[in-house]
Every structure is written in structure tokens, then in C-alpha cells.
Coordinates of C-alpha atoms (C1' of nucleotides) in Angstrom, one line a residue:
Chain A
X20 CA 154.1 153.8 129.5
X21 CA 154.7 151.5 132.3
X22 CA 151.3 149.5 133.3
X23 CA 153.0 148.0 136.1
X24 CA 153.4 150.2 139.3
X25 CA 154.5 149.3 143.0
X26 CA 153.6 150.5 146.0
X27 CA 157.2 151.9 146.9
X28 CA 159.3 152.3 144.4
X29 CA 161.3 149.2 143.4
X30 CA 163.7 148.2 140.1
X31 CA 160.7 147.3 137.9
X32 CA 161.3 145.1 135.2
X33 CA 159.9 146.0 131.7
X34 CA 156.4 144.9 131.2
X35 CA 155.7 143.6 127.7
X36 CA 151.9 144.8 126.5
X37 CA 151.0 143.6 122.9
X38 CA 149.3 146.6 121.8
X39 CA 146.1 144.9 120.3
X40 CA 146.9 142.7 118.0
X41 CA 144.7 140.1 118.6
X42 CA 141.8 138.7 116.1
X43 CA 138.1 139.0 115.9
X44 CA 136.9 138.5 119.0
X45 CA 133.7 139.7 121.5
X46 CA 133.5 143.0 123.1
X47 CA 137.0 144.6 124.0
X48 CA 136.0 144.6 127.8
X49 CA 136.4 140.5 127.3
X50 CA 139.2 140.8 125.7
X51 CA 140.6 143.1 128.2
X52 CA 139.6 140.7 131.1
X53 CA 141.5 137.8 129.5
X54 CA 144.5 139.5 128.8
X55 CA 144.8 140.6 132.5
X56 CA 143.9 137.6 133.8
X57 CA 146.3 135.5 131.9
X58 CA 149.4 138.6 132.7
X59 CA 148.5 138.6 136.6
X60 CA 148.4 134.5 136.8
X61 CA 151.8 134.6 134.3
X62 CA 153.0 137.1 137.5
X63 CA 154.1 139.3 134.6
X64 CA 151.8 141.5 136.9
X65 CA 152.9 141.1 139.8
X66 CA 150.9 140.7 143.1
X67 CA 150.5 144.4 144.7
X68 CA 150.9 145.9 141.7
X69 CA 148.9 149.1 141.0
X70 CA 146.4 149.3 137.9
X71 CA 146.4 152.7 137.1
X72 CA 143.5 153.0 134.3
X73 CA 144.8 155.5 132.1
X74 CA 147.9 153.3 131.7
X75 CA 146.9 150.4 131.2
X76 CA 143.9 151.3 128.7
X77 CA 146.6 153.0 126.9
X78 CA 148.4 150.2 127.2
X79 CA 145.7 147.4 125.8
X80 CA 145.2 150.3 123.3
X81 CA 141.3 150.6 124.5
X82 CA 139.6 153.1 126.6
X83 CA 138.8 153.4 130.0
X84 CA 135.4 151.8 129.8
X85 CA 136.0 148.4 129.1
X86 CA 138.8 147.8 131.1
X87 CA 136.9 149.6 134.3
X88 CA 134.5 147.0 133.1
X89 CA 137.2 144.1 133.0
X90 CA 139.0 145.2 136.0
X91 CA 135.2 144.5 137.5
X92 CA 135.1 141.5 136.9
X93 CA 138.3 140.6 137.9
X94 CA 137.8 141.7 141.1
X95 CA 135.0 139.0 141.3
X96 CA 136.9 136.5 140.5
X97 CA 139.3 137.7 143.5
X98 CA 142.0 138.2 141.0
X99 CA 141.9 142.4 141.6
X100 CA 141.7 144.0 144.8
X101 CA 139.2 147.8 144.2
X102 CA 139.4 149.8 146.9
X103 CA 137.3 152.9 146.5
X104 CA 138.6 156.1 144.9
X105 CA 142.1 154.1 144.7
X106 CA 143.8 152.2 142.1
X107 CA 142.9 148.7 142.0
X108 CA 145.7 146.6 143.0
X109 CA 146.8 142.8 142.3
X110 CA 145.4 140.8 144.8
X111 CA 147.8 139.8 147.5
X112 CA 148.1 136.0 148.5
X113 CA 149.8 135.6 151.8
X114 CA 150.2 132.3 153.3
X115 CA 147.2 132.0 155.2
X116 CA 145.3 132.4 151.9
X117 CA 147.2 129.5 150.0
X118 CA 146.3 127.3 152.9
X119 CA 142.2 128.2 152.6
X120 CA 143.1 128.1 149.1
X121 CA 143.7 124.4 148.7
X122 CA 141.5 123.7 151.3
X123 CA 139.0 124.6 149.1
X124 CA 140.5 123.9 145.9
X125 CA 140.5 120.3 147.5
X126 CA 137.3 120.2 149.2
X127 CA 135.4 121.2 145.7
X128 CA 137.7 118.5 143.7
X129 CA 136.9 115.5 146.3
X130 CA 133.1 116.3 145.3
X131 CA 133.9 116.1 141.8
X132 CA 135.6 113.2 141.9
X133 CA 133.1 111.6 143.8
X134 CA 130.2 112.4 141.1
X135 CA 133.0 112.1 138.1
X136 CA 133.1 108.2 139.6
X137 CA 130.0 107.7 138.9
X138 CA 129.4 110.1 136.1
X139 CA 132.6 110.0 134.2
X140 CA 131.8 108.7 130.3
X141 CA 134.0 106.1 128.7
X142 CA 135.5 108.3 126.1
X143 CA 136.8 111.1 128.9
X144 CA 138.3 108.1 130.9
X145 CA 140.1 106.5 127.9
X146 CA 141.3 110.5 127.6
X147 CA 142.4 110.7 131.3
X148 CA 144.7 107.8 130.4
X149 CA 146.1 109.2 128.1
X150 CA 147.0 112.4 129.9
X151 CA 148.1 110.5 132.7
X152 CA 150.8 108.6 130.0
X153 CA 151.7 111.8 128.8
X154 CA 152.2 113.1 132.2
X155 CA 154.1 110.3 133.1
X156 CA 156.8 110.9 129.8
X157 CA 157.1 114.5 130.1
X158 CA 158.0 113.9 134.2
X159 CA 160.6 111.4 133.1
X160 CA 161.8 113.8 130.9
X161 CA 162.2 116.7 133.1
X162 CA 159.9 118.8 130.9
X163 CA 158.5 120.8 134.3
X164 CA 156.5 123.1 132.2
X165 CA 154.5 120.5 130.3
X166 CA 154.0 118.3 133.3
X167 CA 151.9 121.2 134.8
X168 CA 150.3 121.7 131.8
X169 CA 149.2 118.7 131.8
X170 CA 148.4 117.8 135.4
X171 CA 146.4 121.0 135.4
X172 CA 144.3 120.0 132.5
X173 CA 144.0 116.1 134.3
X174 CA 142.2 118.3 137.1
X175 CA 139.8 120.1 134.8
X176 CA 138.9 117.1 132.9
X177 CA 138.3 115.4 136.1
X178 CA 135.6 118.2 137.4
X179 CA 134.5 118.6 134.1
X180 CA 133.3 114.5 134.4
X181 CA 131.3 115.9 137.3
X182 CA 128.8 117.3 135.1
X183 CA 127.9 120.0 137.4
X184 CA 128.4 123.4 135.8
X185 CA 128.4 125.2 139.1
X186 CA 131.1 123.1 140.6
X187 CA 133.6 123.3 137.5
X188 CA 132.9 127.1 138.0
X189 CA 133.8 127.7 141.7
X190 CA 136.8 125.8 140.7
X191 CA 137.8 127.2 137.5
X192 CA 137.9 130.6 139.6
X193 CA 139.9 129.0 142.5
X194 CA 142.2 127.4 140.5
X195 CA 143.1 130.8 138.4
X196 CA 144.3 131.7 142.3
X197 CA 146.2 128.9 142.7
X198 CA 148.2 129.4 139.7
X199 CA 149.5 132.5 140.5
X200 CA 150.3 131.3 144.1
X201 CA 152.2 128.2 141.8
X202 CA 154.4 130.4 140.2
X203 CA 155.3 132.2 143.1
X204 CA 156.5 128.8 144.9
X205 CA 160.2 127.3 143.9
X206 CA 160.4 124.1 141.9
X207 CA 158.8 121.9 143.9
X208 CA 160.5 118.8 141.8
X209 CA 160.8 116.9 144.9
X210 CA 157.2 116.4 144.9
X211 CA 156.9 114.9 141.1
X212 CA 157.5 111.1 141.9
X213 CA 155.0 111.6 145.1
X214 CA 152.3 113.7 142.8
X215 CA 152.4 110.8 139.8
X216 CA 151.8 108.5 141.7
X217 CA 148.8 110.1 143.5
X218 CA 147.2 110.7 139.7
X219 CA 147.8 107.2 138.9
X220 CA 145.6 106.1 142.2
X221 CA 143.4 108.3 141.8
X222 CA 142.5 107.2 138.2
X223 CA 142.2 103.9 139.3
X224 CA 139.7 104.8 141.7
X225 CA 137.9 106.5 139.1
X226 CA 138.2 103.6 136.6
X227 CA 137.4 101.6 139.6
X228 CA 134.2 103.8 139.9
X229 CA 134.8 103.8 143.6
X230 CA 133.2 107.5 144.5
X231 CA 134.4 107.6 148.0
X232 CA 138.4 106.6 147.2
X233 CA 138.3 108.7 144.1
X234 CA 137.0 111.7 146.0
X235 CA 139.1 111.2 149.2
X236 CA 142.7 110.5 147.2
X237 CA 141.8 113.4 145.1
X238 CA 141.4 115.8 148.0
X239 CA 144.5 114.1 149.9
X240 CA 146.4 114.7 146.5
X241 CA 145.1 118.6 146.5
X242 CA 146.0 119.1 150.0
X243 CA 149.7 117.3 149.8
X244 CA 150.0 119.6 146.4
X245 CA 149.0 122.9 148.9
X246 CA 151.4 122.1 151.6
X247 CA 154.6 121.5 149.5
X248 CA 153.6 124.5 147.3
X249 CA 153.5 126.5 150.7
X250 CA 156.5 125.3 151.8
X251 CA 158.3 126.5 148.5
X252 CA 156.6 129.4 148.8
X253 CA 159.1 132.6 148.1
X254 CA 158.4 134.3 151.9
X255 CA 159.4 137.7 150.1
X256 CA 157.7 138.1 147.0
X257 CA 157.5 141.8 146.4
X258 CA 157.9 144.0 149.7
X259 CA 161.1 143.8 151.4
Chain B
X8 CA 109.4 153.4 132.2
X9 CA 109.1 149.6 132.9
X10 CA 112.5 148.0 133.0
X11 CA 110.9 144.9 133.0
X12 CA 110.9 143.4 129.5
X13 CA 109.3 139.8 128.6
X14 CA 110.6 138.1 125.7
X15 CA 107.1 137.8 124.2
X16 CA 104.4 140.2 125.1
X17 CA 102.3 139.4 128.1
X18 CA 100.6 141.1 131.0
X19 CA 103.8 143.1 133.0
X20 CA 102.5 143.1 136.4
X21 CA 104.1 146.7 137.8
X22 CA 107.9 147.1 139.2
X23 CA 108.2 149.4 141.7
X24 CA 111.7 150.9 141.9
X25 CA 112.8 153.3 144.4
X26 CA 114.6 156.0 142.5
X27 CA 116.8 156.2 144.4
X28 CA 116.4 157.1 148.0
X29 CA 119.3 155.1 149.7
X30 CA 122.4 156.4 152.1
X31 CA 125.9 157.6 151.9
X32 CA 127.2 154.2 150.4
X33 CA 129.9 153.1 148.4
X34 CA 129.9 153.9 144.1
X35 CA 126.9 153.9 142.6
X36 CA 127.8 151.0 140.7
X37 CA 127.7 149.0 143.9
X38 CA 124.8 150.3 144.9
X39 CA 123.4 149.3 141.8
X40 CA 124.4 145.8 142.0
X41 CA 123.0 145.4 145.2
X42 CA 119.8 146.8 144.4
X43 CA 119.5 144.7 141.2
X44 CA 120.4 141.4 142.9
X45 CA 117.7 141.9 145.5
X46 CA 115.9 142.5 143.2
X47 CA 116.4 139.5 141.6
X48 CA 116.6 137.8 143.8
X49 CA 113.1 138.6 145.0
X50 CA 111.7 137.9 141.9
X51 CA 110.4 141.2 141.1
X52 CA 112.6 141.2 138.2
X53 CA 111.7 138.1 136.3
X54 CA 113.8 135.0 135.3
X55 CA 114.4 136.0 131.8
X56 CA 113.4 139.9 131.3
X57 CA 115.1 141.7 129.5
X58 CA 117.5 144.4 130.9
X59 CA 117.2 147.3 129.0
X60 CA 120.4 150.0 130.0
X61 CA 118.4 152.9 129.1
X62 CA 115.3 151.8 131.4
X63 CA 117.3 150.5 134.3
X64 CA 119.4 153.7 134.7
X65 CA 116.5 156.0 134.5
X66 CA 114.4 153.4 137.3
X67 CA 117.6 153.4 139.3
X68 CA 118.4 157.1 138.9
X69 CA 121.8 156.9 137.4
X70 CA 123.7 156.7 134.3
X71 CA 124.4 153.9 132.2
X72 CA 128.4 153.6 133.1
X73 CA 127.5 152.7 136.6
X74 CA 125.0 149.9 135.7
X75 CA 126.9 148.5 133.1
X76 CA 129.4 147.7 135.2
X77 CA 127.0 146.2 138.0
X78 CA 125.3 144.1 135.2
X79 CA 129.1 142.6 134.4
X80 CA 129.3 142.0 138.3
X81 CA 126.2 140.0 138.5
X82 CA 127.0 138.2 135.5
X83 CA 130.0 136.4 136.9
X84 CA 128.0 136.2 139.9
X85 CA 125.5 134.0 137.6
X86 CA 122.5 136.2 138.0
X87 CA 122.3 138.1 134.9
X88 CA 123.0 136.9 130.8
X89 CA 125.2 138.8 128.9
X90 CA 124.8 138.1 124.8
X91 CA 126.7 140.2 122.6
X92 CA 124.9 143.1 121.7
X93 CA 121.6 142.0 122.8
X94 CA 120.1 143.4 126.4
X95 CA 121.2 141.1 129.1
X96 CA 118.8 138.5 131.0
X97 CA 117.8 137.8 133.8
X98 CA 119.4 134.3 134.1
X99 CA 116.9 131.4 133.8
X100 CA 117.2 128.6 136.0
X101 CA 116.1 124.9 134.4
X102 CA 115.0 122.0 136.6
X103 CA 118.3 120.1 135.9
X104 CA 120.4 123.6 136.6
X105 CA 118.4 123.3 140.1
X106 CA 118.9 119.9 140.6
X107 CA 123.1 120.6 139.8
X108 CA 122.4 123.4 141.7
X109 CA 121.6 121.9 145.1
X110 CA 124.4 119.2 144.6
X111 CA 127.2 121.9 144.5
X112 CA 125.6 123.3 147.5
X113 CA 125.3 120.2 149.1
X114 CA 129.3 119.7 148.4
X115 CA 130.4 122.9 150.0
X116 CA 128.4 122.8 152.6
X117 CA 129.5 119.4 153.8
X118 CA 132.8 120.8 153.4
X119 CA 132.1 123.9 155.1
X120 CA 131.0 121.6 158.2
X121 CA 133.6 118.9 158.4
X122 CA 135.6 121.8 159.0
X123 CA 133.2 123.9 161.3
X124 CA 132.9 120.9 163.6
X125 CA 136.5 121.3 163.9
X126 CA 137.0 124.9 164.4
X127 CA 134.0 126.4 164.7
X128 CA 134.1 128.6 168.4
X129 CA 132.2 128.3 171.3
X130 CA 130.5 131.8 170.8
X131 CA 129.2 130.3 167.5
X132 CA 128.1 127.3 168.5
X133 CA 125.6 129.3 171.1
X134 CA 124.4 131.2 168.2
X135 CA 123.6 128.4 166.4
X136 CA 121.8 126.8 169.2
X137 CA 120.1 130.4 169.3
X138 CA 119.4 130.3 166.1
X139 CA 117.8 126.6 166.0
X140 CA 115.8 127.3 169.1
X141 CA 114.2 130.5 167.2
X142 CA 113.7 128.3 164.3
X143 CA 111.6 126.1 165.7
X144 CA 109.3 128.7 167.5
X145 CA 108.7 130.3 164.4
X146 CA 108.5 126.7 162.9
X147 CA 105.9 126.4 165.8
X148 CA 104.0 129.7 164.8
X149 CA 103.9 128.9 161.0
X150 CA 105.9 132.0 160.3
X151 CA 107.3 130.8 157.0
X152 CA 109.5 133.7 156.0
X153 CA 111.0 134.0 159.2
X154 CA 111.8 130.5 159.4
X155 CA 113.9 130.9 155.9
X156 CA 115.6 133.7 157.1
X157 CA 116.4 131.9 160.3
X158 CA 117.5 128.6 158.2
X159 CA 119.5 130.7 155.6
X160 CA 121.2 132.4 158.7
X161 CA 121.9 128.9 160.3
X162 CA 123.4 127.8 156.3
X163 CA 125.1 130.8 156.6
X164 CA 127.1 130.7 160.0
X165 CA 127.9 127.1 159.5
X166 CA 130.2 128.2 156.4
X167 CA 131.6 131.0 158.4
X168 CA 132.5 128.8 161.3
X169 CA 134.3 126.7 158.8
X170 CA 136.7 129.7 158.5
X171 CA 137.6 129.5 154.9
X172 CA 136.9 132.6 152.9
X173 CA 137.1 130.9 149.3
X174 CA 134.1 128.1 150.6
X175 CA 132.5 131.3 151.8
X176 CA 132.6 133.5 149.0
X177 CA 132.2 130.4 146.5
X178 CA 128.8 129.6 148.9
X179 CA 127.1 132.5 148.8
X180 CA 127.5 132.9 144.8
X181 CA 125.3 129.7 144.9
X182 CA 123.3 130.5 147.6
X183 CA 121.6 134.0 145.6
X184 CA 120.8 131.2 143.0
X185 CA 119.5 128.7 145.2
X186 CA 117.1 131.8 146.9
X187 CA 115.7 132.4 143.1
X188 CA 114.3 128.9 142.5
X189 CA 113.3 128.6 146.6
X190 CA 111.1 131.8 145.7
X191 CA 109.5 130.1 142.6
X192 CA 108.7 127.1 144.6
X193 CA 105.5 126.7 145.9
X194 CA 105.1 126.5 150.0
X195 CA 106.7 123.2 150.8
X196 CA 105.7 123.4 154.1
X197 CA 105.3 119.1 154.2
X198 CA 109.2 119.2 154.3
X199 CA 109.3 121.9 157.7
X200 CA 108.8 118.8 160.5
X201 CA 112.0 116.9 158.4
X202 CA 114.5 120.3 158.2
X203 CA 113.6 121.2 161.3
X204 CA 114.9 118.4 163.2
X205 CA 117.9 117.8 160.5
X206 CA 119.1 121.0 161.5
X207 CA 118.7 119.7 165.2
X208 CA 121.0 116.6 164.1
X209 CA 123.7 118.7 162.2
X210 CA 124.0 121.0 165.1
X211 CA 124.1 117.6 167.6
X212 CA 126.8 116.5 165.5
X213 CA 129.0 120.1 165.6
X214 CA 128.4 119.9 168.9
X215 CA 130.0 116.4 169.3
X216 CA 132.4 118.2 166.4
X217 CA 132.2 115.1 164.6
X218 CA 133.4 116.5 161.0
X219 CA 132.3 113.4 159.4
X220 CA 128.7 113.1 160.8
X221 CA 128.3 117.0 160.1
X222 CA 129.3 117.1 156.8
X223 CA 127.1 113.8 156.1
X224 CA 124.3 115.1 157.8
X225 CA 124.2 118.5 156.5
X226 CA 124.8 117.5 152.6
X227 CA 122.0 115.2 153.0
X228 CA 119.9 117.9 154.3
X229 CA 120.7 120.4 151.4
X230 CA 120.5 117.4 148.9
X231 CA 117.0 116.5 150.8
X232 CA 116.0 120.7 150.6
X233 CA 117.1 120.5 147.1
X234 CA 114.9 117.7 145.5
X235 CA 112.2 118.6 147.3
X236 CA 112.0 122.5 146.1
X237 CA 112.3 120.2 142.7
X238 CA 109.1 118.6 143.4
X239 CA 107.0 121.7 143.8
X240 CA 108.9 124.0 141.2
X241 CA 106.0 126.0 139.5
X242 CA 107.1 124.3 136.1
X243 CA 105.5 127.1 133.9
X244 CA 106.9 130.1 135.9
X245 CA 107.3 132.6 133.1
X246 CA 106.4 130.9 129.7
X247 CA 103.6 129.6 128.7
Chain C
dT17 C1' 164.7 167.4 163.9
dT18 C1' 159.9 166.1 164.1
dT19 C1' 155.3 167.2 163.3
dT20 C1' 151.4 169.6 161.3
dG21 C1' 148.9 172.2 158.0
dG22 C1' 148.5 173.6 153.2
dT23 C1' 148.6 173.0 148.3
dG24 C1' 148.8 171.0 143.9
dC25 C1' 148.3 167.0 141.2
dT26 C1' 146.9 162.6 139.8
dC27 C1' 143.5 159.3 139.6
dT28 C1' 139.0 157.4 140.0
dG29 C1' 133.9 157.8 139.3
dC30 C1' 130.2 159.2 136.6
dA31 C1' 127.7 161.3 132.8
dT32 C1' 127.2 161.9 128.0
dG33 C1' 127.9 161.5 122.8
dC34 C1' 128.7 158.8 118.8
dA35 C1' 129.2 154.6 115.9
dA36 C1' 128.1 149.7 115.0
dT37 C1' 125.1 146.0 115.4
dT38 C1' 120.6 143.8 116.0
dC39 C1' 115.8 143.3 115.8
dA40 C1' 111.2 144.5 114.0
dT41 C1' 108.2 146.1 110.7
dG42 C1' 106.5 146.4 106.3
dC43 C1' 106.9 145.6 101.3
dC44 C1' 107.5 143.0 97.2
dA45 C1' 107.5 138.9 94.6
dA46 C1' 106.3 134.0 93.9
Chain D
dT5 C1' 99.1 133.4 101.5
dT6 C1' 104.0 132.8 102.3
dG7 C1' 108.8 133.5 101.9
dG8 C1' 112.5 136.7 101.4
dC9 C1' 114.4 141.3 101.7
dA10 C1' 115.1 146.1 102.6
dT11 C1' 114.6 149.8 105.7
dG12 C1' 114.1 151.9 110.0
dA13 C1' 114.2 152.3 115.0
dA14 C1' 116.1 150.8 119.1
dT15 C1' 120.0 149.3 121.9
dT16 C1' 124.5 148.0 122.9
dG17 C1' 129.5 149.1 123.0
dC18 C1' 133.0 152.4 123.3
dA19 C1' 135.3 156.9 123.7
dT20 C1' 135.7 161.1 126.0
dG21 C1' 134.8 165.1 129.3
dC22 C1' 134.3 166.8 133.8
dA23 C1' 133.9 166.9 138.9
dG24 C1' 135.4 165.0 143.4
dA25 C1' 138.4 162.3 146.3
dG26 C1' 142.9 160.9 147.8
dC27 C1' 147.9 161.2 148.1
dA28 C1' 152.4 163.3 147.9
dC29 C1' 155.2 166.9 148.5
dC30 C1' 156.4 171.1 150.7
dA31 C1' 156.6 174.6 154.1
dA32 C1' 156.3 176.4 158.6
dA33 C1' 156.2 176.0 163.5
dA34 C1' 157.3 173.6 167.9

DNA sequence: TTTTGGTGCTCTGCATGCAATTCATGCCAA
DNA sequence: TTGGCATGAATTGCATGCAGAGCACCAAAA
């Protein structure tokens, strides 16, 4: 009844599976794909972990069909590892990814900063503000859940004002990555003060309309965010 | 027995599909969603037919588990349409999805090459002059398709010099799209003399690994590539 | 004790069958 | 003639059954 299996056999902590509950929505495969996706970046999956179908379709409470299908397209997005005639895994992130990680992660946000400078309407910069306020409260209250919240959707409002459809895709799929590599890293609290004050530049650059600042503090910011997040990184996350 | 299906009734020129003669390869739907991508790719299945399950697995010899899950796959890759109960399609491209298109390319590539002129290795920098000094003979002989494959190869080993598997794999998503509208533009052979010799300047400047020059020069050659497939995009390509 | 060959089982991969939804055709009424 | 509607076929979506590949465990020999 256990979805979640390790390669070796470890303590493994109970793995809470709704068993369908949820409302009308498209096809189950969908369905499927979201719910796994939002388990393996929660870590409630844990990277390595095995994906044994029978399980786990039992487990959604659908058949193997859709979630082969779902565990597909997971693997597109790099989120599942298929290796043939095997169970799929969890994809693995060692360090050497995170780094190529952010490295992308910033090279794609400096170009949408740069065309959000000039693109960006009114309305989504009075928004950014706003976030940015909020931001700022919930980090001088502590609330470390709610700050990422919010700096993450700062970011995706940010390539979103890029109007390019194709660039807000690459990144939404890289940035699913990096979520699961951010809840594997410690609190990285010492990076807050540092991190608010690179959003507050990097909004003035954008209310500036300055592409090339915008673009270049924005992928400095990224960057800064990658290294501190590697160097909280748990070094033993699974294996021994 | 046609598994190309137009929206509106018009003369189907003929689609030949192997049935399926290839090797000892990996699952079928794999194979599948290789074939179907070149295929697309190619053109010979249409921007917007209809993909019929039924039709597709009979043409490609196997069942409709296997190519349901390769029509997912291209999906996230872009290529295909999925609507809800309705037979997937083969993804239309618009002039301003083109025009977003090239820029996102244009992005990742200059990223790709600021970090190529840093690392990219002395083996690959002799393949690129290689593959620049074949480009231009066949540039020389008027051998168009060869000189695209040569270009796309050139594209293609900048990225990988960059080292960075995420700009990589997020690259060659875009790239199958970019190849679609390039094959429903009309010859732009007035643009060779200008690619040709910004390719000689973007391979002068990884030479001189100068990140900034290479990333300036080569997003201004994909931006240049880009509006000028624009200009001679057969603007009726399917519909009337 | 270590290594090698065998054996059984589990799991993936694919094919097929059935139900639900959608689209098209034709009919009827205004 | 035109608009709306009902009916039918076609197609997707999902579940299940079966064959093949891989892995683990076990036994036997060096």
C-alpha cells in the first residue's frame, strides 16, 4: 500500500495518498500528473524513490493507463527518471545539477527581465509592488513559508511580463526543479536581508525600464539564490 | 488509411508511412514519438491535421497504448494539441508565436554562448571551425539543405559547448519548433551571404572566448534568422 | 567463504475491450 | 429557406489481460 519505495531498504515514512477525492476535472492522466508533480516537488516523494505502477495507480485509485501516461510526461519535464523495463524513479539532483540548474534558471530570467522592462504593463508593475510589500512584511515577520510563496510568484509575474510563452515555459519546467532542490537545502535565512534587497533593485530597474540592469540584477539575484541554496544543500539526502 | 486529417475537406496530398520497418530500439512508444516528430517536423504531417489514434496506430503498425503515450510526449514537447476528447493537432504555429519563437531562441542561445566562449574545449572549437569551413563550401555550391544541416549542427554544438544540460534540453524543445516554420518558409537564400559570415564572427569571438561578444553576436544572428524566415513565411500555408 | 548458475517472481510494455463524450447528418418546425 | 433538435456514428479515455524482461534469492561448486 506503500507508493513510496527505496532503492535499499530504509525506515520509510508513511506516505499520505488522498484516494481521489478531488472535483471535476480533465482526463485522470492530468490529474495524475499534477498530483505527482506537486508530491515529488513537496519531497513527500522523495528523490530516488521507485514508482512502482501498480502501487501507485492503486494508490491515486486509477489504472495503469493514465498514470503510465502521467509518469510520461513527467519524465519530460525531467521530474521522473524511465529507464526501460524498470521502475521509473524520482529524478536525482546532485550538486552538479543545481549549479546548471540556476545557471539556467538565471540565464532564461535575465532575458525576461530584459523584455518584461520594456514590455511589462502598468497594472502587473503596480502588482509587483505590491508583492514586493508583502514580501517585505512576511520577512520581517519571520513567516519563511509565505516569503517563498511569495518571492516565487514575484519571479513568475516577472517572466510572465516577458510576453513570450516559450520563455515562461522553459522556466516554469526549470523552476518545478528548483523547488524540489529548495526543499532539500536548510533554511537559508541568512540569505533573506541579502535576497530583499536584490527584489527591491531589481524592481526599480524594471520601473526604471532599464532592460539591461533589470536583466543583469535578476540573473545576479538567481545565481546568488543557487549558490547559497547549494551551500545549504543536505550532502546526504537519501543514500547513506 | 490516411492519418492525415484536415479540418475542412481539401485535396490530402498522399502520406507515406513506413509500417514499420525500423531496428531493435527502445519501446515502441519511443519509437513512435520519434517517428511522429520527424514527421512533423518534416511537414509531411501538416500544421493542424488531425491525429486520429485509430489511423496512426494502424500507419505506424502498433497499438493505440503506445501512441497515446508518444502523442502526450510531443505535446509537452509543443508539437502536438491535446483537447479533451477531441483528436489531437498538429500544433499550429502563428506569425507572432514565430516571432516569440525566435526571441526565446535568441535568449538561450546567447546564453548558451557566453558560457561556450568560456568553456567550450579545444577539440570543439576545431569542429566548429570544421563545421563553418563546410558551411561555406556548401554555401559556395548552393547546396541549401546541406548548409541547414550544417548551420543547425553549428547551433547545436555551440549549446553543447556551453555545458549546461537544462539550456540544452530547454534548446532543442525550441529548436523542433523553429525547424517547422523554417520548412514553411520559402528559400531565403538573400539572407545566406549575411549568416554565413555571422557565423564567421560568432565563432571569431569564441575563439577570442569573449562571452559577451558571443552571446551578442549570436542572439543577433538568431534574432536576424528569425525575422527574416518572418518575411517570407508562406502566410496561407494550410487554410485558405 | 566467495562465486556462479539456476529459478521463481515481480514489474513493465503492449494489445484489446468497453463506456462516455463529441461531432455530423438529417429531420422537423417556423 | 433557416434555425433548432434528435439520432447515429466515430473517437477518445480508461480498465484489464497477457507476454517478456529484469531482479532477487537460493543453491551448489570452487
Amino acid at each position: 500500500m506503500d507508493p513510496v519505495r527505496r532503492p535499499r531498504g530504509r525506515p520509510r515514512k508513511p506516505v499520505l495518498l488522498e484516494p481521489a477525492g478531488l472535483g471535476p476535472r480533465r482526463g485522470l492522466h492530468d490529474q495524475a500528473a499534477e498530483r505527482l508533480r506537486a508530491l515529488i516537488v513537496a519531497g513527500t516523494l522523495p528523490a530516488g524513490a521507485a514508482l512502482v505502477e501498480t502501487e501507485l495507480s492503486a494508490a491515486l485509485g486509477i489504472s495503469r493507463t493514465p498514470l503510465r501516461e502521467a509518469l510520461k510526461l513527467l519524465a519530460v519535464e525531467g521530474l521522473v527518471e524511465l529507464r526501460p523495463n524498470r521502475s521509473p524513479r524520482v529524478a536525482e539532483l546532485c550538486a552538479d545539477a543545481v549549479t546548471e540548474l540556476f545557471e539556467a534558471i538565471a540565464a532564461i530570467e535575465r532575458a525576461a527581465a530584459e523584455l518584461a522592462a520594456r514590455r511589462i504593463a502598468p497594472a502587473e508593475l503596480e502588482r509587483l509592488r505590491r508583492l514586493q510589500t508583502e514580501m517585505e512584511a512576511h520577512h520581517a515577520a519571520g513567516a519563511l513559508a509565505s516569503y517563498f510563496a511569495l518571492n516565487q510568484q514575484i519571479h513568475a509575474l516577472i517572466v510572465a511580463s516577458a510576453r513570450n510563452a516559450y520563455l515562461r515555459e522553459a522556466h516554469e519546467a526549470l523552476h518545478a526543479r528548483a523547488e524540489i532542490a529548495r526543499r532539500r537545502a536548510l533554511d537559508s535565512r541568512a540569505r533573506w536581508d541579502e535576497s530583499v534587497a536584490e527584489h527591491r533593485a531589481i524592481l526599480a530597474a524594471l520601473e526604471a525600464r532599464d532592460p539591461e540592469r533589470a536583466g543583469r540584477l535578476l540573473a545576479d539575484h538567481v545565481g546568488h539564490t543557487g549558490t547559497a541554496l547549494l551551500a545549504g544543500l543536505d550532502s546526504t539526502p537519501d543514500a547513506a
